[in-house]
Amino acid sequence: MKNIENIFEEDGIRSFLEKRWLIRQYKHAKQKLLSWYLWKLDFKERQPKGTWVYSFRINKQFRAFWYFREDNMVIVEISNHQKN
């Protein structure tokens, strides 16, 4: 696995988190990810495996999807994975 220097968010991610009061939980999960403490983040590579898209859990309801760009992570989507 690569060494992660920074985590960036695409447009709209920050406002999505603010609307749902998830900023504090997101920052906590982000800090764990930067220090490679993946135990409670449910960190996994998404299917199909060749796309190099990963996800981690923000809380029980929301997941963040991301990919590598050089040595940085780019968060592309926050998903409510419990919603049908």
PDB file of N, CA, C and O in Angstrom:
ATOM      1  N   MET A   1       0.846  -1.173   0.000  1.00  0.00           N
ATOM      2  CA  MET A   1       0.000   0.000   0.000  1.00  0.00           C
ATOM      3  C   MET A   1       0.892   1.236   0.000  1.00  0.00           C
ATOM      4  O   MET A   1       1.970   1.247   0.574  1.00  0.00           O
ATOM      5  N   LYS A   2       0.445   2.277  -0.630  1.00  0.00           N
ATOM      6  CA  LYS A   2       1.206   3.510  -0.739  1.00  0.00           C
ATOM      7  C   LYS A   2       1.221   4.282   0.576  1.00  0.00           C
ATOM      8  O   LYS A   2       0.365   4.113   1.419  1.00  0.00           O
ATOM      9  N   ASN A   3       2.193   5.161   0.685  1.00  0.00           N
ATOM     10  CA  ASN A   3       2.250   6.077   1.813  1.00  0.00           C
ATOM     11  C   ASN A   3       1.379   7.291   1.478  1.00  0.00           C
ATOM     12  O   ASN A   3       1.617   7.972   0.493  1.00  0.00           O
ATOM     13  N   ILE A   4       0.411   7.581   2.308  1.00  0.00           N
ATOM     14  CA  ILE A   4      -0.532   8.663   2.045  1.00  0.00           C
ATOM     15  C   ILE A   4      -0.012   9.949   2.669  1.00  0.00           C
ATOM     16  O   ILE A   4       0.265  10.000   3.859  1.00  0.00           O
ATOM     17  N   GLU A   5       0.132  10.995   1.847  1.00  0.00           N
ATOM     18  CA  GLU A   5       0.595  12.281   2.348  1.00  0.00           C
ATOM     19  C   GLU A   5      -0.572  13.168   2.766  1.00  0.00           C
ATOM     20  O   GLU A   5      -0.536  13.799   3.802  1.00  0.00           O
ATOM     21  N   ASN A   6      -1.605  13.265   1.939  1.00  0.00           N
ATOM     22  CA  ASN A   6      -2.748  14.138   2.200  1.00  0.00           C
ATOM     23  C   ASN A   6      -4.036  13.472   1.757  1.00  0.00           C
ATOM     24  O   ASN A   6      -4.017  12.560   0.929  1.00  0.00           O
ATOM     25  N   ILE A   7      -5.137  13.978   2.281  1.00  0.00           N
ATOM     26  CA  ILE A   7      -6.459  13.533   1.859  1.00  0.00           C
ATOM     27  C   ILE A   7      -7.209  14.768   1.377  1.00  0.00           C
ATOM     28  O   ILE A   7      -7.326  15.755   2.107  1.00  0.00           O
ATOM     29  N   PHE A   8      -7.678  14.716   0.133  1.00  0.00           N
ATOM     30  CA  PHE A   8      -8.418  15.821  -0.461  1.00  0.00           C
ATOM     31  C   PHE A   8      -9.852  15.390  -0.727  1.00  0.00           C
ATOM     32  O   PHE A   8     -10.121  14.211  -0.951  1.00  0.00           O
ATOM     33  N   GLU A   9     -10.764  16.357  -0.729  1.00  0.00           N
ATOM     34  CA  GLU A   9     -12.163  16.089  -1.025  1.00  0.00           C
ATOM     35  C   GLU A   9     -12.539  16.791  -2.325  1.00  0.00           C
ATOM     36  O   GLU A   9     -12.109  17.917  -2.558  1.00  0.00           O
ATOM     37  N   GLU A  10     -13.347  16.134  -3.145  1.00  0.00           N
ATOM     38  CA  GLU A  10     -13.867  16.784  -4.343  1.00  0.00           C
ATOM     39  C   GLU A  10     -14.954  17.773  -3.947  1.00  0.00           C
ATOM     40  O   GLU A  10     -15.419  17.798  -2.807  1.00  0.00           O
ATOM     41  N   ASP A  11     -15.372  18.597  -4.903  1.00  0.00           N
ATOM     42  CA  ASP A  11     -16.399  19.611  -4.654  1.00  0.00           C
ATOM     43  C   ASP A  11     -17.682  18.972  -4.144  1.00  0.00           C
ATOM     44  O   ASP A  11     -18.101  17.932  -4.630  1.00  0.00           O
ATOM     45  N   GLY A  12     -18.283  19.586  -3.170  1.00  0.00           N
ATOM     46  CA  GLY A  12     -19.558  19.122  -2.648  1.00  0.00           C
ATOM     47  C   GLY A  12     -19.458  18.179  -1.462  1.00  0.00           C
ATOM     48  O   GLY A  12     -20.441  17.986  -0.747  1.00  0.00           O
ATOM     49  N   ILE A  13     -18.303  17.602  -1.226  1.00  0.00           N
ATOM     50  CA  ILE A  13     -18.145  16.656  -0.120  1.00  0.00           C
ATOM     51  C   ILE A  13     -18.275  17.381   1.219  1.00  0.00           C
ATOM     52  O   ILE A  13     -18.987  16.941   2.112  1.00  0.00           O
ATOM     53  N   ARG A  14     -17.605  18.515   1.355  1.00  0.00           N
ATOM     54  CA  ARG A  14     -17.627  19.265   2.611  1.00  0.00           C
ATOM     55  C   ARG A  14     -19.043  19.727   2.957  1.00  0.00           C
ATOM     56  O   ARG A  14     -19.487  19.606   4.085  1.00  0.00           O
ATOM     57  N   SER A  15     -19.784  20.223   1.961  1.00  0.00           N
ATOM     58  CA  SER A  15     -21.153  20.676   2.227  1.00  0.00           C
ATOM     59  C   SER A  15     -22.066  19.505   2.577  1.00  0.00           C
ATOM     60  O   SER A  15     -22.946  19.630   3.436  1.00  0.00           O
ATOM     61  N   PHE A  16     -21.861  18.346   1.953  1.00  0.00           N
ATOM     62  CA  PHE A  16     -22.624  17.138   2.270  1.00  0.00           C
ATOM     63  C   PHE A  16     -22.420  16.761   3.732  1.00  0.00           C
ATOM     64  O   PHE A  16     -23.369  16.440   4.445  1.00  0.00           O
ATOM     65  N   LEU A  17     -21.166  16.802   4.188  1.00  0.00           N
ATOM     66  CA  LEU A  17     -20.842  16.455   5.569  1.00  0.00           C
ATOM     67  C   LEU A  17     -21.426  17.466   6.555  1.00  0.00           C
ATOM     68  O   LEU A  17     -21.937  17.081   7.609  1.00  0.00           O
ATOM     69  N   GLU A  18     -21.364  18.745   6.209  1.00  0.00           N
ATOM     70  CA  GLU A  18     -21.893  19.786   7.092  1.00  0.00           C
ATOM     71  C   GLU A  18     -23.406  19.676   7.242  1.00  0.00           C
ATOM     72  O   GLU A  18     -23.935  19.860   8.339  1.00  0.00           O
ATOM     73  N   LYS A  19     -24.120  19.395   6.158  1.00  0.00           N
ATOM     74  CA  LYS A  19     -25.584  19.266   6.210  1.00  0.00           C
ATOM     75  C   LYS A  19     -26.020  18.156   7.149  1.00  0.00           C
ATOM     76  O   LYS A  19     -27.060  18.238   7.781  1.00  0.00           O
ATOM     77  N   ARG A  20     -25.232  17.102   7.227  1.00  0.00           N
ATOM     78  CA  ARG A  20     -25.591  15.921   8.023  1.00  0.00           C
ATOM     79  C   ARG A  20     -24.848  15.858   9.359  1.00  0.00           C
ATOM     80  O   ARG A  20     -24.870  14.837  10.024  1.00  0.00           O
ATOM     81  N   TRP A  21     -24.173  16.937   9.739  1.00  0.00           N
ATOM     82  CA  TRP A  21     -23.450  17.018  11.000  1.00  0.00           C
ATOM     83  C   TRP A  21     -22.420  15.888  11.142  1.00  0.00           C
ATOM     84  O   TRP A  21     -22.313  15.248  12.189  1.00  0.00           O
ATOM     85  N   LEU A  22     -21.658  15.639  10.074  1.00  0.00           N
ATOM     86  CA  LEU A  22     -20.680  14.548  10.069  1.00  0.00           C
ATOM     87  C   LEU A  22     -19.229  15.027  10.087  1.00  0.00           C
ATOM     88  O   LEU A  22     -18.320  14.209  10.018  1.00  0.00           O
ATOM     89  N   ILE A  23     -18.997  16.336  10.176  1.00  0.00           N
ATOM     90  CA  ILE A  23     -17.640  16.870  10.074  1.00  0.00           C
ATOM     91  C   ILE A  23     -16.718  16.287  11.144  1.00  0.00           C
ATOM     92  O   ILE A  23     -15.611  15.849  10.857  1.00  0.00           O
ATOM     93  N   ARG A  24     -17.164  16.282  12.391  1.00  0.00           N
ATOM     94  CA  ARG A  24     -16.325  15.787  13.486  1.00  0.00           C
ATOM     95  C   ARG A  24     -15.988  14.304  13.302  1.00  0.00           C
ATOM     96  O   ARG A  24     -14.842  13.884  13.476  1.00  0.00           O
ATOM     97  N   GLN A  25     -16.985  13.500  12.951  1.00  0.00           N
ATOM     98  CA  GLN A  25     -16.754  12.066  12.750  1.00  0.00           C
ATOM     99  C   GLN A  25     -15.850  11.820  11.542  1.00  0.00           C
ATOM    100  O   GLN A  25     -14.986  10.942  11.566  1.00  0.00           O
ATOM    101  N   TYR A  26     -16.032  12.616  10.492  1.00  0.00           N
ATOM    102  CA  TYR A  26     -15.209  12.482   9.294  1.00  0.00           C
ATOM    103  C   TYR A  26     -13.746  12.816   9.600  1.00  0.00           C
ATOM    104  O   TYR A  26     -12.839  12.088   9.201  1.00  0.00           O
ATOM    105  N   LYS A  27     -13.512  13.902  10.331  1.00  0.00           N
ATOM    106  CA  LYS A  27     -12.143  14.286  10.679  1.00  0.00           C
ATOM    107  C   LYS A  27     -11.476  13.223  11.546  1.00  0.00           C
ATOM    108  O   LYS A  27     -10.290  12.943  11.388  1.00  0.00           O
ATOM    109  N   HIS A  28     -12.231  12.630  12.448  1.00  0.00           N
ATOM    110  CA  HIS A  28     -11.700  11.574  13.309  1.00  0.00           C
ATOM    111  C   HIS A  28     -11.298  10.345  12.467  1.00  0.00           C
ATOM    112  O   HIS A  28     -10.212   9.789  12.639  1.00  0.00           O
ATOM    113  N   ALA A  29     -12.159   9.948  11.539  1.00  0.00           N
ATOM    114  CA  ALA A  29     -11.865   8.804  10.657  1.00  0.00           C
ATOM    115  C   ALA A  29     -10.689   9.125   9.739  1.00  0.00           C
ATOM    116  O   ALA A  29      -9.841   8.262   9.478  1.00  0.00           O
ATOM    117  N   LYS A  30     -10.621  10.355   9.264  1.00  0.00           N
ATOM    118  CA  LYS A  30      -9.537  10.789   8.379  1.00  0.00           C
ATOM    119  C   LYS A  30      -8.192  10.719   9.104  1.00  0.00           C
ATOM    120  O   LYS A  30      -7.205  10.257   8.533  1.00  0.00           O
ATOM    121  N   GLN A  31      -8.166  11.136  10.357  1.00  0.00           N
ATOM    122  CA  GLN A  31      -6.934  11.077  11.143  1.00  0.00           C
ATOM    123  C   GLN A  31      -6.491   9.635  11.376  1.00  0.00           C
ATOM    124  O   GLN A  31      -5.307   9.330  11.294  1.00  0.00           O
ATOM    125  N   LYS A  32      -7.432   8.755  11.643  1.00  0.00           N
ATOM    126  CA  LYS A  32      -7.098   7.333  11.803  1.00  0.00           C
ATOM    127  C   LYS A  32      -6.528   6.766  10.515  1.00  0.00           C
ATOM    128  O   LYS A  32      -5.593   5.974  10.531  1.00  0.00           O
ATOM    129  N   LEU A  33      -7.109   7.160   9.384  1.00  0.00           N
ATOM    130  CA  LEU A  33      -6.648   6.656   8.095  1.00  0.00           C
ATOM    131  C   LEU A  33      -5.236   7.135   7.786  1.00  0.00           C
ATOM    132  O   LEU A  33      -4.419   6.366   7.283  1.00  0.00           O
ATOM    133  N   LEU A  34      -4.931   8.380   8.077  1.00  0.00           N
ATOM    134  CA  LEU A  34      -3.588   8.916   7.834  1.00  0.00           C
ATOM    135  C   LEU A  34      -2.533   8.217   8.690  1.00  0.00           C
ATOM    136  O   LEU A  34      -1.382   8.101   8.281  1.00  0.00           O
ATOM    137  N   SER A  35      -2.914   7.742   9.863  1.00  0.00           N
ATOM    138  CA  SER A  35      -1.970   7.038  10.725  1.00  0.00           C
ATOM    139  C   SER A  35      -2.037   5.521  10.528  1.00  0.00           C
ATOM    140  O   SER A  35      -1.410   4.781  11.272  1.00  0.00           O
ATOM    141  N   TRP A  36      -2.798   5.055   9.546  1.00  0.00           N
ATOM    142  CA  TRP A  36      -2.965   3.640   9.210  1.00  0.00           C
ATOM    143  C   TRP A  36      -3.539   2.825  10.362  1.00  0.00           C
ATOM    144  O   TRP A  36      -3.235   1.649  10.519  1.00  0.00           O
ATOM    145  N   TYR A  37      -4.373   3.433  11.172  1.00  0.00           N
ATOM    146  CA  TYR A  37      -5.107   2.719  12.215  1.00  0.00           C
ATOM    147  C   TYR A  37      -6.464   2.350  11.617  1.00  0.00           C
ATOM    148  O   TYR A  37      -7.440   3.076  11.736  1.00  0.00           O
ATOM    149  N   LEU A  38      -6.525   1.206  10.935  1.00  0.00           N
ATOM    150  CA  LEU A  38      -7.679   0.839  10.114  1.00  0.00           C
ATOM    151  C   LEU A  38      -8.661  -0.091  10.810  1.00  0.00           C
ATOM    152  O   LEU A  38      -9.624  -0.537  10.200  1.00  0.00           O
ATOM    153  N   TRP A  39      -8.442  -0.362  12.067  1.00  0.00           N
ATOM    154  CA  TRP A  39      -9.204  -1.398  12.760  1.00  0.00           C
ATOM    155  C   TRP A  39     -10.706  -1.149  12.734  1.00  0.00           C
ATOM    156  O   TRP A  39     -11.477  -2.018  12.337  1.00  0.00           O
ATOM    157  N   LYS A  40     -11.192   0.016  13.129  1.00  0.00           N
ATOM    158  CA  LYS A  40     -12.630   0.269  13.177  1.00  0.00           C
ATOM    159  C   LYS A  40     -13.170   0.990  11.951  1.00  0.00           C
ATOM    160  O   LYS A  40     -14.337   1.318  11.901  1.00  0.00           O
ATOM    161  N   LEU A  41     -12.345   1.247  10.965  1.00  0.00           N
ATOM    162  CA  LEU A  41     -12.791   1.994   9.781  1.00  0.00           C
ATOM    163  C   LEU A  41     -13.452   1.114   8.737  1.00  0.00           C
ATOM    164  O   LEU A  41     -14.025   1.627   7.785  1.00  0.00           O
ATOM    165  N   ASP A  42     -13.380  -0.183   8.884  1.00  0.00           N
ATOM    166  CA  ASP A  42     -13.917  -1.107   7.884  1.00  0.00           C
ATOM    167  C   ASP A  42     -13.389  -0.723   6.496  1.00  0.00           C
ATOM    168  O   ASP A  42     -14.134  -0.543   5.546  1.00  0.00           O
ATOM    169  N   PHE A  43     -12.095  -0.595   6.411  1.00  0.00           N
ATOM    170  CA  PHE A  43     -11.376  -0.194   5.202  1.00  0.00           C
ATOM    171  C   PHE A  43     -11.396  -1.351   4.211  1.00  0.00           C
ATOM    172  O   PHE A  43     -11.042  -2.465   4.565  1.00  0.00           O
ATOM    173  N   LYS A  44     -11.832  -1.102   2.978  1.00  0.00           N
ATOM    174  CA  LYS A  44     -11.852  -2.188   1.988  1.00  0.00           C
ATOM    175  C   LYS A  44     -11.768  -1.672   0.566  1.00  0.00           C
ATOM    176  O   LYS A  44     -12.127  -0.536   0.285  1.00  0.00           O
ATOM    177  N   GLU A  45     -11.281  -2.544  -0.303  1.00  0.00           N
ATOM    178  CA  GLU A  45     -11.251  -2.244  -1.730  1.00  0.00           C
ATOM    179  C   GLU A  45     -12.595  -2.655  -2.321  1.00  0.00           C
ATOM    180  O   GLU A  45     -13.115  -3.720  -2.020  1.00  0.00           O
ATOM    181  N   ARG A  46     -13.152  -1.799  -3.143  1.00  0.00           N
ATOM    182  CA  ARG A  46     -14.484  -2.043  -3.695  1.00  0.00           C
ATOM    183  C   ARG A  46     -14.405  -2.900  -4.957  1.00  0.00           C
ATOM    184  O   ARG A  46     -13.368  -3.016  -5.594  1.00  0.00           O
ATOM    185  N   GLN A  47     -15.527  -3.492  -5.299  1.00  0.00           N
ATOM    186  CA  GLN A  47     -15.624  -4.340  -6.488  1.00  0.00           C
ATOM    187  C   GLN A  47     -15.926  -3.481  -7.708  1.00  0.00           C
ATOM    188  O   GLN A  47     -16.653  -2.512  -7.589  1.00  0.00           O
ATOM    189  N   PRO A  48     -15.471  -3.785  -8.883  1.00  0.00           N
ATOM    190  CA  PRO A  48     -14.449  -4.775  -9.228  1.00  0.00           C
ATOM    191  C   PRO A  48     -13.070  -4.297  -8.780  1.00  0.00           C
ATOM    192  O   PRO A  48     -12.782  -3.107  -8.769  1.00  0.00           O
ATOM    193  N   LYS A  49     -12.237  -5.243  -8.393  1.00  0.00           N
ATOM    194  CA  LYS A  49     -10.954  -4.942  -7.763  1.00  0.00           C
ATOM    195  C   LYS A  49     -10.015  -4.122  -8.652  1.00  0.00           C
ATOM    196  O   LYS A  49      -9.216  -3.372  -8.167  1.00  0.00           O
ATOM    197  N   GLY A  50     -10.091  -4.229  -9.935  1.00  0.00           N
ATOM    198  CA  GLY A  50      -9.192  -3.529 -10.848  1.00  0.00           C
ATOM    199  C   GLY A  50      -9.419  -2.037 -10.952  1.00  0.00           C
ATOM    200  O   GLY A  50      -8.621  -1.321 -11.541  1.00  0.00           O
ATOM    201  N   THR A  51     -10.486  -1.514 -10.372  1.00  0.00           N
ATOM    202  CA  THR A  51     -10.770  -0.083 -10.474  1.00  0.00           C
ATOM    203  C   THR A  51     -10.010   0.747  -9.452  1.00  0.00           C
ATOM    204  O   THR A  51      -9.972   1.958  -9.554  1.00  0.00           O
ATOM    205  N   TRP A  52      -9.423   0.111  -8.432  1.00  0.00           N
ATOM    206  CA  TRP A  52      -8.632   0.769  -7.399  1.00  0.00           C
ATOM    207  C   TRP A  52      -9.441   1.796  -6.617  1.00  0.00           C
ATOM    208  O   TRP A  52      -8.935   2.836  -6.212  1.00  0.00           O
ATOM    209  N   VAL A  53     -10.707   1.509  -6.400  1.00  0.00           N
ATOM    210  CA  VAL A  53     -11.567   2.354  -5.579  1.00  0.00           C
ATOM    211  C   VAL A  53     -11.698   1.700  -4.211  1.00  0.00           C
ATOM    212  O   VAL A  53     -11.955   0.513  -4.112  1.00  0.00           O
ATOM    213  N   TYR A  54     -11.503   2.495  -3.164  1.00  0.00           N
ATOM    214  CA  TYR A  54     -11.544   2.003  -1.795  1.00  0.00           C
ATOM    215  C   TYR A  54     -12.638   2.729  -1.022  1.00  0.00           C
ATOM    216  O   TYR A  54     -13.153   3.749  -1.465  1.00  0.00           O
ATOM    217  N   SER A  55     -12.962   2.207   0.143  1.00  0.00           N
ATOM    218  CA  SER A  55     -13.915   2.893   1.006  1.00  0.00           C
ATOM    219  C   SER A  55     -13.519   2.686   2.459  1.00  0.00           C
ATOM    220  O   SER A  55     -12.800   1.751   2.801  1.00  0.00           O
ATOM    221  N   PHE A  56     -13.987   3.605   3.297  1.00  0.00           N
ATOM    222  CA  PHE A  56     -13.845   3.453   4.731  1.00  0.00           C
ATOM    223  C   PHE A  56     -15.102   3.980   5.392  1.00  0.00           C
ATOM    224  O   PHE A  56     -15.823   4.799   4.833  1.00  0.00           O
ATOM    225  N   ARG A  57     -15.361   3.505   6.571  1.00  0.00           N
ATOM    226  CA  ARG A  57     -16.571   3.858   7.294  1.00  0.00           C
ATOM    227  C   ARG A  57     -16.344   5.131   8.104  1.00  0.00           C
ATOM    228  O   ARG A  57     -15.361   5.249   8.821  1.00  0.00           O
ATOM    229  N   ILE A  58     -17.288   6.076   7.976  1.00  0.00           N
ATOM    230  CA  ILE A  58     -17.271   7.285   8.796  1.00  0.00           C
ATOM    231  C   ILE A  58     -18.009   7.004  10.099  1.00  0.00           C
ATOM    232  O   ILE A  58     -17.538   7.320  11.178  1.00  0.00           O
ATOM    233  N   ASN A  59     -19.182   6.429   9.995  1.00  0.00           N
ATOM    234  CA  ASN A  59     -19.949   5.946  11.146  1.00  0.00           C
ATOM    235  C   ASN A  59     -20.747   4.738  10.675  1.00  0.00           C
ATOM    236  O   ASN A  59     -20.498   4.230   9.592  1.00  0.00           O
ATOM    237  N   LYS A  60     -21.706   4.279  11.448  1.00  0.00           N
ATOM    238  CA  LYS A  60     -22.441   3.074  11.056  1.00  0.00           C
ATOM    239  C   LYS A  60     -23.254   3.272   9.786  1.00  0.00           C
ATOM    240  O   LYS A  60     -23.556   2.318   9.087  1.00  0.00           O
ATOM    241  N   GLN A  61     -23.610   4.505   9.478  1.00  0.00           N
ATOM    242  CA  GLN A  61     -24.491   4.769   8.354  1.00  0.00           C
ATOM    243  C   GLN A  61     -23.760   5.220   7.091  1.00  0.00           C
ATOM    244  O   GLN A  61     -24.181   4.870   5.989  1.00  0.00           O
ATOM    245  N   PHE A  62     -22.672   5.968   7.198  1.00  0.00           N
ATOM    246  CA  PHE A  62     -22.042   6.586   6.032  1.00  0.00           C
ATOM    247  C   PHE A  62     -20.655   6.018   5.756  1.00  0.00           C
ATOM    248  O   PHE A  62     -19.896   5.724   6.670  1.00  0.00           O
ATOM    249  N   ARG A  63     -20.349   5.894   4.462  1.00  0.00           N
ATOM    250  CA  ARG A  63     -19.045   5.440   3.986  1.00  0.00           C
ATOM    251  C   ARG A  63     -18.487   6.486   3.034  1.00  0.00           C
ATOM    252  O   ARG A  63     -19.226   7.142   2.321  1.00  0.00           O
ATOM    253  N   ALA A  64     -17.162   6.607   3.018  1.00  0.00           N
ATOM    254  CA  ALA A  64     -16.479   7.500   2.085  1.00  0.00           C
ATOM    255  C   ALA A  64     -15.777   6.654   1.035  1.00  0.00           C
ATOM    256  O   ALA A  64     -15.076   5.695   1.358  1.00  0.00           O
ATOM    257  N   PHE A  65     -15.961   6.995  -0.239  1.00  0.00           N
ATOM    258  CA  PHE A  65     -15.305   6.307  -1.349  1.00  0.00           C
ATOM    259  C   PHE A  65     -14.178   7.186  -1.861  1.00  0.00           C
ATOM    260  O   PHE A  65     -14.351   8.393  -2.018  1.00  0.00           O
ATOM    261  N   TRP A  66     -13.037   6.581  -2.148  1.00  0.00           N
ATOM    262  CA  TRP A  66     -11.865   7.346  -2.543  1.00  0.00           C
ATOM    263  C   TRP A  66     -10.964   6.530  -3.464  1.00  0.00           C
ATOM    264  O   TRP A  66     -11.136   5.333  -3.630  1.00  0.00           O
ATOM    265  N   TYR A  67      -9.997   7.224  -4.069  1.00  0.00           N
ATOM    266  CA  TYR A  67      -8.985   6.584  -4.902  1.00  0.00           C
ATOM    267  C   TYR A  67      -7.665   7.323  -4.708  1.00  0.00           C
ATOM    268  O   TYR A  67      -7.615   8.402  -4.129  1.00  0.00           O
ATOM    269  N   PHE A  68      -6.580   6.717  -5.173  1.00  0.00           N
ATOM    270  CA  PHE A  68      -5.259   7.336  -5.085  1.00  0.00           C
ATOM    271  C   PHE A  68      -5.026   8.233  -6.283  1.00  0.00           C
ATOM    272  O   PHE A  68      -5.354   7.888  -7.414  1.00  0.00           O
ATOM    273  N   ARG A  69      -4.443   9.393  -6.033  1.00  0.00           N
ATOM    274  CA  ARG A  69      -3.903  10.259  -7.076  1.00  0.00           C
ATOM    275  C   ARG A  69      -2.495  10.594  -6.619  1.00  0.00           C
ATOM    276  O   ARG A  69      -2.322  11.354  -5.679  1.00  0.00           O
ATOM    277  N   GLU A  70      -1.505   9.990  -7.253  1.00  0.00           N
ATOM    278  CA  GLU A  70      -0.099  10.056  -6.844  1.00  0.00           C
ATOM    279  C   GLU A  70       0.013   9.561  -5.403  1.00  0.00           C
ATOM    280  O   GLU A  70      -0.350   8.437  -5.131  1.00  0.00           O
ATOM    281  N   ASP A  71       0.491  10.357  -4.460  1.00  0.00           N
ATOM    282  CA  ASP A  71       0.586   9.926  -3.064  1.00  0.00           C
ATOM    283  C   ASP A  71      -0.515  10.533  -2.206  1.00  0.00           C
ATOM    284  O   ASP A  71      -0.377  10.625  -0.987  1.00  0.00           O
ATOM    285  N   ASN A  72      -1.600  10.941  -2.823  1.00  0.00           N
ATOM    286  CA  ASN A  72      -2.710  11.566  -2.118  1.00  0.00           C
ATOM    287  C   ASN A  72      -3.978  10.749  -2.302  1.00  0.00           C
ATOM    288  O   ASN A  72      -4.134  10.054  -3.301  1.00  0.00           O
ATOM    289  N   MET A  73      -4.864  10.873  -1.332  1.00  0.00           N
ATOM    290  CA  MET A  73      -6.187  10.246  -1.447  1.00  0.00           C
ATOM    291  C   MET A  73      -7.174  11.318  -1.851  1.00  0.00           C
ATOM    292  O   MET A  73      -7.112  12.437  -1.348  1.00  0.00           O
ATOM    293  N   VAL A  74      -8.106  10.955  -2.734  1.00  0.00           N
ATOM    294  CA  VAL A  74      -9.145  11.885  -3.152  1.00  0.00           C
ATOM    295  C   VAL A  74     -10.496  11.263  -2.813  1.00  0.00           C
ATOM    296  O   VAL A  74     -10.849  10.214  -3.334  1.00  0.00           O
ATOM    297  N   ILE A  75     -11.237  11.916  -1.917  1.00  0.00           N
ATOM    298  CA  ILE A  75     -12.575  11.458  -1.542  1.00  0.00           C
ATOM    299  C   ILE A  75     -13.531  11.914  -2.640  1.00  0.00           C
ATOM    300  O   ILE A  75     -13.623  13.097  -2.929  1.00  0.00           O
ATOM    301  N   VAL A  76     -14.231  10.967  -3.265  1.00  0.00           N
ATOM    302  CA  VAL A  76     -15.114  11.313  -4.374  1.00  0.00           C
ATOM    303  C   VAL A  76     -16.586  11.237  -4.022  1.00  0.00           C
ATOM    304  O   VAL A  76     -17.414  11.868  -4.680  1.00  0.00           O
ATOM    305  N   GLU A  77     -16.930  10.481  -2.984  1.00  0.00           N
ATOM    306  CA  GLU A  77     -18.340  10.319  -2.654  1.00  0.00           C
ATOM    307  C   GLU A  77     -18.493   9.908  -1.197  1.00  0.00           C
ATOM    308  O   GLU A  77     -17.697   9.142  -0.672  1.00  0.00           O
ATOM    309  N   ILE A  78     -19.549  10.410  -0.578  1.00  0.00           N
ATOM    310  CA  ILE A  78     -19.975   9.933   0.729  1.00  0.00           C
ATOM    311  C   ILE A  78     -21.317   9.261   0.496  1.00  0.00           C
ATOM    312  O   ILE A  78     -22.221   9.866  -0.073  1.00  0.00           O
ATOM    313  N   SER A  79     -21.431   8.015   0.894  1.00  0.00           N
ATOM    314  CA  SER A  79     -22.626   7.245   0.595  1.00  0.00           C
ATOM    315  C   SER A  79     -23.333   6.812   1.859  1.00  0.00           C
ATOM    316  O   SER A  79     -22.704   6.402   2.827  1.00  0.00           O
ATOM    317  N   ASN A  80     -24.653   6.890   1.824  1.00  0.00           N
ATOM    318  CA  ASN A  80     -25.492   6.355   2.884  1.00  0.00           C
ATOM    319  C   ASN A  80     -25.745   4.896   2.505  1.00  0.00           C
ATOM    320  O   ASN A  80     -26.680   4.580   1.782  1.00  0.00           O
ATOM    321  N   HIS A  81     -24.920   3.987   2.990  1.00  0.00           N
ATOM    322  CA  HIS A  81     -24.994   2.598   2.534  1.00  0.00           C
ATOM    323  C   HIS A  81     -26.117   1.809   3.173  1.00  0.00           C
ATOM    324  O   HIS A  81     -26.332   0.661   2.841  1.00  0.00           O
ATOM    325  N   GLN A  82     -26.887   2.408   4.073  1.00  0.00           N
ATOM    326  CA  GLN A  82     -28.043   1.721   4.644  1.00  0.00           C
ATOM    327  C   GLN A  82     -29.322   2.049   3.908  1.00  0.00           C
ATOM    328  O   GLN A  82     -30.324   1.407   4.087  1.00  0.00           O
ATOM    329  N   LYS A  83     -29.277   3.075   3.082  1.00  0.00           N
ATOM    330  CA  LYS A  83     -30.465   3.520   2.356  1.00  0.00           C
ATOM    331  C   LYS A  83     -30.713   2.608   1.156  1.00  0.00           C
ATOM    332  O   LYS A  83     -29.806   2.194   0.471  1.00  0.00           O
ATOM    333  N   ASN A  84     -31.955   2.280   0.911  1.00  0.00           N
ATOM    334  CA  ASN A  84     -32.304   1.409  -0.237  1.00  0.00           C
ATOM    335  C   ASN A  84     -32.341   2.176  -1.521  1.00  0.00           C
ATOM    336  O   ASN A  84     -32.627   3.253  -1.660  1.00  0.00           O
TER     337      ASN A  84
END
